[in-house]
Tab-separated table of C-alpha atoms in Angstrom:
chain	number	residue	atom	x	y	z
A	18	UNK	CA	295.827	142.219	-12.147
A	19	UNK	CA	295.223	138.695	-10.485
A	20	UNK	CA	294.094	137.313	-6.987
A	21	UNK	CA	295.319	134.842	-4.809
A	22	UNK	CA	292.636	132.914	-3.598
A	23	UNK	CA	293.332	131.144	-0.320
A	24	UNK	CA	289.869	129.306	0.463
A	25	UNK	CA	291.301	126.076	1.944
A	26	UNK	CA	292.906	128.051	4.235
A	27	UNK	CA	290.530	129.913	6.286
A	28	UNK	CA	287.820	127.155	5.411
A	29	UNK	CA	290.630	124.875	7.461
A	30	UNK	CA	290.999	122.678	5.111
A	31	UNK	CA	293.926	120.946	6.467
A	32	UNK	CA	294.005	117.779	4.264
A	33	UNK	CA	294.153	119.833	1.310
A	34	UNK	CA	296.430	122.271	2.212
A	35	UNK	CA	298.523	118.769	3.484
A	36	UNK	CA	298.357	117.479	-0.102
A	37	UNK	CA	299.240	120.748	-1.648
A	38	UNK	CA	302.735	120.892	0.335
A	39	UNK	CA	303.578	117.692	-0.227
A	40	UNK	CA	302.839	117.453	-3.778
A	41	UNK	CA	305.228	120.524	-3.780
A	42	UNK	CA	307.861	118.966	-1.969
A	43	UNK	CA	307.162	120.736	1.385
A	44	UNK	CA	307.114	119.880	5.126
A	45	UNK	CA	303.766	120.448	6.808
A	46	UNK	CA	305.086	123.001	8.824
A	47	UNK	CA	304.261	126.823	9.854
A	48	UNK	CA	307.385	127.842	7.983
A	49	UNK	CA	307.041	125.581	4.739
A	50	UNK	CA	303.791	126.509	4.427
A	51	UNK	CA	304.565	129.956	4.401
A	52	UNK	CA	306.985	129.180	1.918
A	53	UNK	CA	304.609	127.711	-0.275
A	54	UNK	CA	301.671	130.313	-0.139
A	55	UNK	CA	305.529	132.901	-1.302
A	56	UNK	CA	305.772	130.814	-3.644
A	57	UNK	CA	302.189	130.877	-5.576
A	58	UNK	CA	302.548	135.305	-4.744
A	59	UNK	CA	306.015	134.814	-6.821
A	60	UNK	CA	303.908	133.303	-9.589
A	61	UNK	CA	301.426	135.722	-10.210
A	62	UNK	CA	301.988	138.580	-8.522
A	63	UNK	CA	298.375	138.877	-7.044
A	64	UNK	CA	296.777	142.233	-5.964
A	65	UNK	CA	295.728	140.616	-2.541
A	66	UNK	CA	295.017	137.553	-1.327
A	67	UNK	CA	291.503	136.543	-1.134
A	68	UNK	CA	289.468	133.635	0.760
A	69	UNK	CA	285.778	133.304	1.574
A	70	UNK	CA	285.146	132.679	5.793
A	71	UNK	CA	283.239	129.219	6.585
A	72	UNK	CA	279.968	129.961	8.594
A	73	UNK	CA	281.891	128.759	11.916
A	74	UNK	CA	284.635	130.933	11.010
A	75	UNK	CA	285.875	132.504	14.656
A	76	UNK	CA	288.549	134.856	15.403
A	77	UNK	CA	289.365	134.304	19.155
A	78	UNK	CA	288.451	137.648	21.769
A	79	UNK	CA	291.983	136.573	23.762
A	80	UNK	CA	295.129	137.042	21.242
A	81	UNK	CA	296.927	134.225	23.376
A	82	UNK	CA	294.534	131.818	22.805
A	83	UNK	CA	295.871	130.920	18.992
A	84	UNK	CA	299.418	130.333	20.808
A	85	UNK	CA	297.982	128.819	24.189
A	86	UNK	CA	301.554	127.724	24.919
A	87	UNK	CA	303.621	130.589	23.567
A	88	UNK	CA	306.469	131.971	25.894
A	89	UNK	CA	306.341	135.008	23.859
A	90	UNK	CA	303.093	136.182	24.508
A	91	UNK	CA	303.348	135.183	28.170
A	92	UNK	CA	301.851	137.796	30.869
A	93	UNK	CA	301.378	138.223	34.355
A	94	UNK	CA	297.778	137.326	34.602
A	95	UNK	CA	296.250	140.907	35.641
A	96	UNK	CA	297.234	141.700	31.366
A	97	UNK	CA	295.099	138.193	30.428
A	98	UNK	CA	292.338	140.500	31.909
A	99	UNK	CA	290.373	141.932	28.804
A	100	UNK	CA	288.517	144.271	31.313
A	101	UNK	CA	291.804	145.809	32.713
A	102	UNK	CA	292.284	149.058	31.383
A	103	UNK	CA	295.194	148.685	28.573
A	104	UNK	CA	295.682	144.855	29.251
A	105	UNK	CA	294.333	144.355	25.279
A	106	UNK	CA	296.931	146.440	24.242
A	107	UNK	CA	299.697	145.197	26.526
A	108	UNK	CA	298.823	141.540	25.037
A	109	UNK	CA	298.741	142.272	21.466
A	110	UNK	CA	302.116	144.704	21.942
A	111	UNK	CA	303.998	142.221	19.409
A	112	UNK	CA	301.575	139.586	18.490
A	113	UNK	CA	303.372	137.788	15.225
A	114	UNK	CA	306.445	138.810	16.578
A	115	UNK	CA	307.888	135.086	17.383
A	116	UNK	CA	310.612	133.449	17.580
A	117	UNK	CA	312.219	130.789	15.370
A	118	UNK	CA	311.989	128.205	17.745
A	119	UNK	CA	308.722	129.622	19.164
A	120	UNK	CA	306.477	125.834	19.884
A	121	UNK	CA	303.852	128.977	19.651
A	122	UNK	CA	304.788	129.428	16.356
A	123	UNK	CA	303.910	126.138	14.913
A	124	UNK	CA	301.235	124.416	13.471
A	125	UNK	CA	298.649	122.012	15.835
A	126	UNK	CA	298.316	118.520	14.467
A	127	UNK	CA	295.234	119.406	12.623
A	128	UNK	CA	294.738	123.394	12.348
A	129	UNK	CA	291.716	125.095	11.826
A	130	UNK	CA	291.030	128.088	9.813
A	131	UNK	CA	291.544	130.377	12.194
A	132	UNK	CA	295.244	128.906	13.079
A	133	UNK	CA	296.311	129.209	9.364
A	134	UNK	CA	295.268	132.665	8.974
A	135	UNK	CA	297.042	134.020	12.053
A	136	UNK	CA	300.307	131.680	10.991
A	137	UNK	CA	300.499	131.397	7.646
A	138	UNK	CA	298.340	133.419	5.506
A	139	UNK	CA	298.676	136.699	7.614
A	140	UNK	CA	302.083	136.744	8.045
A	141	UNK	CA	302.648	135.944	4.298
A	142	UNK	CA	300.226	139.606	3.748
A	143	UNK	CA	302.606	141.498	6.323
A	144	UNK	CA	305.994	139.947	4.613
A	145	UNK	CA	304.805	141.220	1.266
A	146	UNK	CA	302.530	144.021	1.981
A	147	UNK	CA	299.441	142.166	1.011
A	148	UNK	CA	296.113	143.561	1.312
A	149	UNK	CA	293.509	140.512	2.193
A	150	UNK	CA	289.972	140.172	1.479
A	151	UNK	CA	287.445	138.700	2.516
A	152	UNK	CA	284.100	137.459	1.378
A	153	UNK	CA	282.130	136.679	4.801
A	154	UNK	CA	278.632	135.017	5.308
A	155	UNK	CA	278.336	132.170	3.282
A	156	UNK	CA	277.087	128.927	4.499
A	157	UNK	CA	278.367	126.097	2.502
A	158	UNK	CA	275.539	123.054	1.807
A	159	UNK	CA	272.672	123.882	3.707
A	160	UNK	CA	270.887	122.021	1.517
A	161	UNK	CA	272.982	119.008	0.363
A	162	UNK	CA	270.894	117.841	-2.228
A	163	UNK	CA	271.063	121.031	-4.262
A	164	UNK	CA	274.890	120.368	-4.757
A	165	UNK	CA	276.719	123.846	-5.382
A	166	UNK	CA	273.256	125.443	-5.992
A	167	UNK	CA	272.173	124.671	-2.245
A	168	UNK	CA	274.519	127.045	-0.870
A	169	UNK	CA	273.120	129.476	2.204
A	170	UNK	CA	273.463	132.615	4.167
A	171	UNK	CA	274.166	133.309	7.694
A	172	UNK	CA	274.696	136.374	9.616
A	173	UNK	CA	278.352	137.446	10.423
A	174	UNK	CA	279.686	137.797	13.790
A	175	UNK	CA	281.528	141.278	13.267
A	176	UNK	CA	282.995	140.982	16.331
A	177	UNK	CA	285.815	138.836	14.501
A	178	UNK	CA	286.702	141.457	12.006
A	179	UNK	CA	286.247	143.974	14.553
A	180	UNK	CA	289.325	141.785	16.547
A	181	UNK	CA	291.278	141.640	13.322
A	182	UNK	CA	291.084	145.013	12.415
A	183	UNK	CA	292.249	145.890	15.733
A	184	UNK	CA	295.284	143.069	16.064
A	185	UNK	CA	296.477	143.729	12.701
A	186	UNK	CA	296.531	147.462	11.888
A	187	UNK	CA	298.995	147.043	9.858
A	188	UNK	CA	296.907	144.587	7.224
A	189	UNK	CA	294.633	145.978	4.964
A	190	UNK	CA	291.752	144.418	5.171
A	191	UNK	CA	288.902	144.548	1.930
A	192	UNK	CA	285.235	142.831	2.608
A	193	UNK	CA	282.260	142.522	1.611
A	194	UNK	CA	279.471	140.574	3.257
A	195	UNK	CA	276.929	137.641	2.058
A	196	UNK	CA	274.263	138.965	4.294
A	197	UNK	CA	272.016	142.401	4.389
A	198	UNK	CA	272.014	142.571	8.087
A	199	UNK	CA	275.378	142.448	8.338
A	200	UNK	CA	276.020	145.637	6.226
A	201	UNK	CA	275.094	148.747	8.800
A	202	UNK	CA	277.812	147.349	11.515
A	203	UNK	CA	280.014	146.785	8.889
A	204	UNK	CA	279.765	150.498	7.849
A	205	UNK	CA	280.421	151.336	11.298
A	206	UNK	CA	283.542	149.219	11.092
A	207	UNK	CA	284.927	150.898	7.992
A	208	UNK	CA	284.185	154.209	9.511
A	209	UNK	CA	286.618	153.394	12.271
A	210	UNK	CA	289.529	151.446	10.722
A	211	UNK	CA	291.003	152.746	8.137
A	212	UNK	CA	293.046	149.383	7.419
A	213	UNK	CA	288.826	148.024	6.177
A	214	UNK	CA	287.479	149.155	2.916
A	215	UNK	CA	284.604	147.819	1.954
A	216	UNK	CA	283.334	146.526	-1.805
A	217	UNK	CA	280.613	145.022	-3.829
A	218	UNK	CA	277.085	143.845	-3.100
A	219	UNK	CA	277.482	139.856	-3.489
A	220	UNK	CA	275.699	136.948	-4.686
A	221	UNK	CA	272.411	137.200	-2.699
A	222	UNK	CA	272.657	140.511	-2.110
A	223	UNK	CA	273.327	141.217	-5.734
A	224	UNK	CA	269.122	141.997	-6.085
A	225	UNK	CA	268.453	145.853	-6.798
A	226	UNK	CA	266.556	146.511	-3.785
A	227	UNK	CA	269.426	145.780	-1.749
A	228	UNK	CA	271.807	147.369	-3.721
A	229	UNK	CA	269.939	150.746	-3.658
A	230	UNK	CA	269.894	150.116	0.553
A	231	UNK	CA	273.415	148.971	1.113
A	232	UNK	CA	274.290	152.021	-1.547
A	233	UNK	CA	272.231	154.378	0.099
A	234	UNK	CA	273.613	153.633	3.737
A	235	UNK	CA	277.441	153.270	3.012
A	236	UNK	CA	277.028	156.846	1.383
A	237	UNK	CA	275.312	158.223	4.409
A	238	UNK	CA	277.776	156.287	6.568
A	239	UNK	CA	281.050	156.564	4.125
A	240	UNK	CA	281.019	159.072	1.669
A	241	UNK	CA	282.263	157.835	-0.940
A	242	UNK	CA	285.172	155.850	0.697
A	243	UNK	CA	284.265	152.460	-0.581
A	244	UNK	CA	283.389	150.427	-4.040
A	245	UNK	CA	279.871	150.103	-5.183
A	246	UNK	CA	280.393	147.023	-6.920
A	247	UNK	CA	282.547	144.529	-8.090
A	248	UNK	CA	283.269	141.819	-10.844
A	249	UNK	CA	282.525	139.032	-9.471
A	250	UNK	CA	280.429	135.702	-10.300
A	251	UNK	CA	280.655	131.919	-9.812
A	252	UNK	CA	278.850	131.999	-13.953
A	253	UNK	CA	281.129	134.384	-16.036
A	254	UNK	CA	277.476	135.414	-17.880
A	255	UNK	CA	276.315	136.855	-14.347
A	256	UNK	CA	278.420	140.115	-14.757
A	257	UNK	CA	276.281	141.099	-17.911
A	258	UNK	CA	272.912	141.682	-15.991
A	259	UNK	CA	274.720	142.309	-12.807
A	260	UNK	CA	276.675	145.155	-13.841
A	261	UNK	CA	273.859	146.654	-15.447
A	262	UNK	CA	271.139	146.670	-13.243
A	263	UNK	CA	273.911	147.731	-10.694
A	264	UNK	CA	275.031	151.249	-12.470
A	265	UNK	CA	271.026	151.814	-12.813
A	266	UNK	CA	270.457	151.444	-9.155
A	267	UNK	CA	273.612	153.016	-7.822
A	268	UNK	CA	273.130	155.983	-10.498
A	269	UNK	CA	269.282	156.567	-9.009
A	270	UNK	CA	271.085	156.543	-4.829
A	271	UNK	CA	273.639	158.716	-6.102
A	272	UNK	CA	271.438	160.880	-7.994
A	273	UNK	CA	268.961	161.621	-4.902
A	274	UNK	CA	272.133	162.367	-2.633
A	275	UNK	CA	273.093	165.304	-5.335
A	276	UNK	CA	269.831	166.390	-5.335
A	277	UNK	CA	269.736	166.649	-1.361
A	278	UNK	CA	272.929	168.849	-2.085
A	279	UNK	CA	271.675	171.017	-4.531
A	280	UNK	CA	268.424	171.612	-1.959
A	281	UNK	CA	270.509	172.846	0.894
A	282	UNK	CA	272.103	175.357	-1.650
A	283	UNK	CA	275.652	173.491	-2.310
A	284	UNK	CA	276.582	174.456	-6.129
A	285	UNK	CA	277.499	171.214	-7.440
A	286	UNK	CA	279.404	170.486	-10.885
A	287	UNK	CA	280.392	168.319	-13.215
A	288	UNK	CA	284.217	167.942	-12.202
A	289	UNK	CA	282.095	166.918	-8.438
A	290	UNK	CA	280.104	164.421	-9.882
A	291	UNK	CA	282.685	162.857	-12.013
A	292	UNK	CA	284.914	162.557	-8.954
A	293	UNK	CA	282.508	160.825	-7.111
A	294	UNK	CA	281.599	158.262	-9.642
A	295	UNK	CA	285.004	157.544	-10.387
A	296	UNK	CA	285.658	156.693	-6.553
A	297	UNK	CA	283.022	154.604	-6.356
A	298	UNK	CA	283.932	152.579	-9.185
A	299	UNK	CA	287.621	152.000	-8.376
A	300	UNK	CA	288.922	155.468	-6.812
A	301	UNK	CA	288.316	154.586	-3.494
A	302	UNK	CA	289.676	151.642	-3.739
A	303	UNK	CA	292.692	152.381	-5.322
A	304	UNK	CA	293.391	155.234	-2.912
A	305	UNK	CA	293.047	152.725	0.032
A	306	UNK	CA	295.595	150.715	-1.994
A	307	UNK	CA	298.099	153.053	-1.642
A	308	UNK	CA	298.040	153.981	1.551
C-alpha cells in the first residue's frame, strides 16, 4: 500500500502548493484545494496521508484563532476563557463544522502550515477516513552549506499534538519523533489518546542505543500498543543495516521484559511471544487501523 505525502503543506509552502493548483487547473481556494489533495487520494489510494512538521510548526492553544473572523465559532467571551471550566469544550463543540460561505472557512492571502492542515489537509482525512502521520522534529538547513546532509534536530513542543489529539478525536493520528527527548511525553500522549499510535525510531534516532531506550520505555509505558520500527530512509540502502541492527536490539528489550515475567512466576509460551512480536511489527498498527 502507498502514502500520500503532503510536506508542502504543513511546511506552508504556499507558492508550491499555488503552482500545483494551477498547473491542475484549480482556483487557490479552501475548496479547490481540497479538491485537489481528493484528487491525488483518487489516484493512489494511499494508506494515510503523511507530512513531516517544520521546526516552527505551531498548532494554536485557542481553536478560534485559525478562523479569527469566523461567525461560526463565535462565543460569548466567558467560553474564549481556556481557564473556565468546560469553555475548551464549548469552543471546539463543532470546530470544522462551517459553512459554505463561512469567510472563516477560507484561505488567508498567504497561509501557513498550520492554516492548511486545519482547512485542507484535515478535512480531506475526516471526508475519507484518513489516518495522518506525522514525522515531527526535524530542522531543515541548520547548516546550509551541508545541502540536504546539513539537516538538524530540535525538540518538539507536544503541546501541539497534545491540542490536535484533543480537537480532532475523530483523526487518527500516527507519529513518530526526530528527537530522544521528545519520546517519554510522547508515550504519555499515546497512553491517553487512543486516536495516536506511535511508530519507528527515525533518522537520528535510528542508533541502537536509542532504539533499545525508546523500546524499552514505550513497552513499560505501552505494552505492546505501538510499532517498533518502520521502513523508512531518505537512501533506499539504509533499510539493510537499519532493519537489522533494529530486530537485534528490539529482540534483546523484548527478551529482558519476558524474562522479568518468567521471574515473577507468569508461565509464558510460545503462542505469547509470537503475539507480541507480531504486534510490534505491524499488529498494533494494523489493529489501530481498524478501529
Amino acid at each position: 500500500r502507498s502514502a500520500l505525502r503532503v510536506d508542502p503543506l504543513l511546511k506552508g509552502d504556499w507558492p508550491v502548493v499555488r503552482s500545483a493548483l494551477t498547473a491542475a487547473g484549480y482556483s487557490h481556494t479552501a475548496a479547490d484545494a481540497r479538491a485537489y489533495l481528493e484528487s491525488w487520494v483518487d489516484t493512489m489510494e494511499p494508506e494515510y496521508l503523511m507530512a513531516s512538521t517544520p521546526h516552527d510548526f505551531v498548532v494554536a492553544e485557542d481553536p478560534l484563532a485559525a478562523f479569527g473572523s469566523c461567525s461560526c465559532f463565535a462565543a460569548p467571551p466567558q467560553q474564549r476563557n481556556m481557564f473556565t471550566p468546560g469553555a475548551f469544550a464549548q469552543n471546539i463543540s463543532g470546530f470544522g463544522a462551517h459553512t459554505k460561505a463561512c469567510e472563516g472557512s477560507e484561505l488567508s492571502t498567504d497561509p501557513h502550515g498550520t492554516e492548511l492542515l486545519e482547512k485542507v489537509l484535515i478535512p480531506v482525512a475526516q471526508a475519507r477516513s484518513l489516518p495522518i502521520a506525522i514525522k515531527v522534529g526535524a530542522h531543515r538547513g541548520v547548516n546550509p552549506e551541508l545541502g540536504a546532509a546539513g539537516d538538524g534536530v530540535v525538540t518538539a513542543d507536544m503541546g501541539d499534538l497534545r491540542r490536535l489529539l484533543i480537537r480532532y478525536p475523530k483523526v487518527k493520528w500516527l507519529a513518530t519523533f526526530l528527537s530522544r527527548s521528545s519520546q517519554h511525553e510522547a508515550c504519555v500522549l499515546a497512553n491517553k489518546f487512543r486516536n495516536l499510535h506511535l511508530y519507528g525510531c527515525w533518522w537520528y534516532c535510528n542508533n541502537p542505543s536509542i532504539i533499545r531506550e525508546v523500546t524499552a520505555m514505550r513497552i513499560e509505558l505501552l505494552g505492546v500498543a505501538f510499532t517498533a520500527q518502520h521502513s523508512d530512509a531518505r537512501v533506499l540502502e539504509q533499510l539493510l543495516y537499519k532493519w537489522s541492527h533494529s530486530k537485534q536490539v528490539i529482540a534483546q528489550v523484548l527478551g529482558d521484559e519476558f524474562d522479568k515475567l518468567l521471574r515473577a512466576g507468569w508461565s509464558l509460551t510460545k503462542e505469547e511471544v509470537t503475539r507480541d512480536v507480531r504486534r510490534l511489527f505491524g499488529g498494533s498498527y494494523r489493529e489501530f487501523m481498524g478501529k
